[in-house]
Amino acid sequence: MKFLELVQRDYDELADILAREHGKTIADAKGDIQRGLEVVEVCIGAPHMMKGEFTDGAGPGIDVYSMRQPLGVVAGITPFNFPAMIPLWKIAPAIACGNAFILKPSERDPGVPIRIAELFIEAGLPAGILNV
């Protein structure tokens, strides 16, 4: 996924922003980012799991099917303590399931969530899908 490539490209920059704003060490900042990216990697396969199911002939004259539909617009308000990990935990599943997402990051350390949104846009996410 293009987004993951862009984050890897800017990994040190993101860790530096996080360390300066939050006060974490660079190693802790990189761990924060990495744990968030692990959820993004899992969510890459989520659209396949959203297909629903169909059972032909579940009983005499009975067919069963399920459909999964997006909620629409989802919002996330994230705390200051993990400014990369928690936004990624919220953004990736919401978008993977077909929703638009509004993120309200902590005012204490908004730099990394804003930069993450810029990277999603650079990766080709359509306008209006992710709003910070």
mmCIF file with all atom_site columns, N, CA and C in Angstrom, residues 15 38 53 66 79 91 95-96 106 118 131:
data_model
loop_
_atom_site.group_PDB
_atom_site.id
_atom_site.type_symbol
_atom_site.label_atom_id
_atom_site.label_alt_id
_atom_site.label_comp_id
_atom_site.label_asym_id
_atom_site.label_entity_id
_atom_site.label_seq_id
_atom_site.pdbx_PDB_ins_code
_atom_site.Cartn_x
_atom_site.Cartn_y
_atom_site.Cartn_z
_atom_site.occupancy
_atom_site.B_iso_or_equiv
_atom_site.pdbx_formal_charge
_atom_site.auth_seq_id
_atom_site.auth_comp_id
_atom_site.auth_asym_id
_atom_site.auth_atom_id
_atom_site.pdbx_PDB_model_num
ATOM 1  N N  . ALA A 1 15  ? 8.961   10.448  13.636 1.00 0.00 ? 15  ALA A N  1
ATOM 2  C CA . ALA A 1 15  ? 9.469   10.197  14.988 1.00 0.00 ? 15  ALA A CA 1
ATOM 3  C C  . ALA A 1 15  ? 10.041  11.469  15.601 1.00 0.00 ? 15  ALA A C  1
ATOM 4  N N  . GLU A 1 38  ? 1.045   -1.436  12.358 1.00 0.00 ? 38  GLU A N  1
ATOM 5  C CA . GLU A 1 38  ? 0.633   -2.840  12.395 1.00 0.00 ? 38  GLU A CA 1
ATOM 6  C C  . GLU A 1 38  ? -0.871  -2.969  12.178 1.00 0.00 ? 38  GLU A C  1
ATOM 7  N N  . GLU A 1 53  ? -21.873 -12.828 3.455  1.00 0.00 ? 53  GLU A N  1
ATOM 8  C CA . GLU A 1 53  ? -21.935 -14.263 3.187  1.00 0.00 ? 53  GLU A CA 1
ATOM 9  C C  . GLU A 1 53  ? -23.268 -14.622 2.541  1.00 0.00 ? 53  GLU A C  1
ATOM 10 N N  . SER A 1 66  ? -25.902 -12.280 4.201  1.00 0.00 ? 66  SER A N  1
ATOM 11 C CA . SER A 1 66  ? -25.604 -11.147 5.078  1.00 0.00 ? 66  SER A CA 1
ATOM 12 C C  . SER A 1 66  ? -24.895 -10.083 4.256  1.00 0.00 ? 66  SER A C  1
ATOM 13 N N  . PRO A 1 79  ? -6.340  10.875  22.486 1.00 0.00 ? 79  PRO A N  1
ATOM 14 C CA . PRO A 1 79  ? -5.618  11.498  23.591 1.00 0.00 ? 79  PRO A CA 1
ATOM 15 C C  . PRO A 1 79  ? -4.190  11.860  23.187 1.00 0.00 ? 79  PRO A C  1
ATOM 16 N N  . ILE A 1 91  ? -8.253  5.486   12.301 1.00 0.00 ? 91  ILE A N  1
ATOM 17 C CA . ILE A 1 91  ? -8.383  5.877   10.894 1.00 0.00 ? 91  ILE A CA 1
ATOM 18 C C  . ILE A 1 91  ? -8.438  4.657   9.985  1.00 0.00 ? 91  ILE A C  1
ATOM 19 N N  . ILE A 1 95  ? -11.663 3.684   7.452  1.00 0.00 ? 95  ILE A N  1
ATOM 20 C CA . ILE A 1 95  ? -11.548 3.857   6.001  1.00 0.00 ? 95  ILE A CA 1
ATOM 21 C C  . ILE A 1 95  ? -11.619 2.504   5.296  1.00 0.00 ? 95  ILE A C  1
ATOM 22 N N  . ALA A 1 96  ? -10.980 1.482   5.861  1.00 0.00 ? 96  ALA A N  1
ATOM 23 C CA . ALA A 1 96  ? -11.006 0.152   5.245  1.00 0.00 ? 96  ALA A CA 1
ATOM 24 C C  . ALA A 1 96  ? -12.421 -0.401  5.149  1.00 0.00 ? 96  ALA A C  1
ATOM 25 N N  . SER A 1 106 ? -5.358  15.375  19.887 1.00 0.00 ? 106 SER A N  1
ATOM 26 C CA . SER A 1 106 ? -5.090  16.192  21.067 1.00 0.00 ? 106 SER A CA 1
ATOM 27 C C  . SER A 1 106 ? -4.418  17.490  20.646 1.00 0.00 ? 106 SER A C  1
ATOM 28 N N  . GLU A 1 118 ? -1.755  14.049  5.883  1.00 0.00 ? 118 GLU A N  1
ATOM 29 C CA . GLU A 1 118 ? -1.108  14.504  4.643  1.00 0.00 ? 118 GLU A CA 1
ATOM 30 C C  . GLU A 1 118 ? -0.550  13.324  3.857  1.00 0.00 ? 118 GLU A C  1
ATOM 31 N N  . ASN A 1 131 ? -10.566 13.799  7.445  1.00 0.00 ? 131 ASN A N  1
ATOM 32 C CA . ASN A 1 131 ? -10.555 15.212  7.834  1.00 0.00 ? 131 ASN A CA 1
ATOM 33 C C  . ASN A 1 131 ? -9.994  15.336  9.239  1.00 0.00 ? 131 ASN A C  1
#
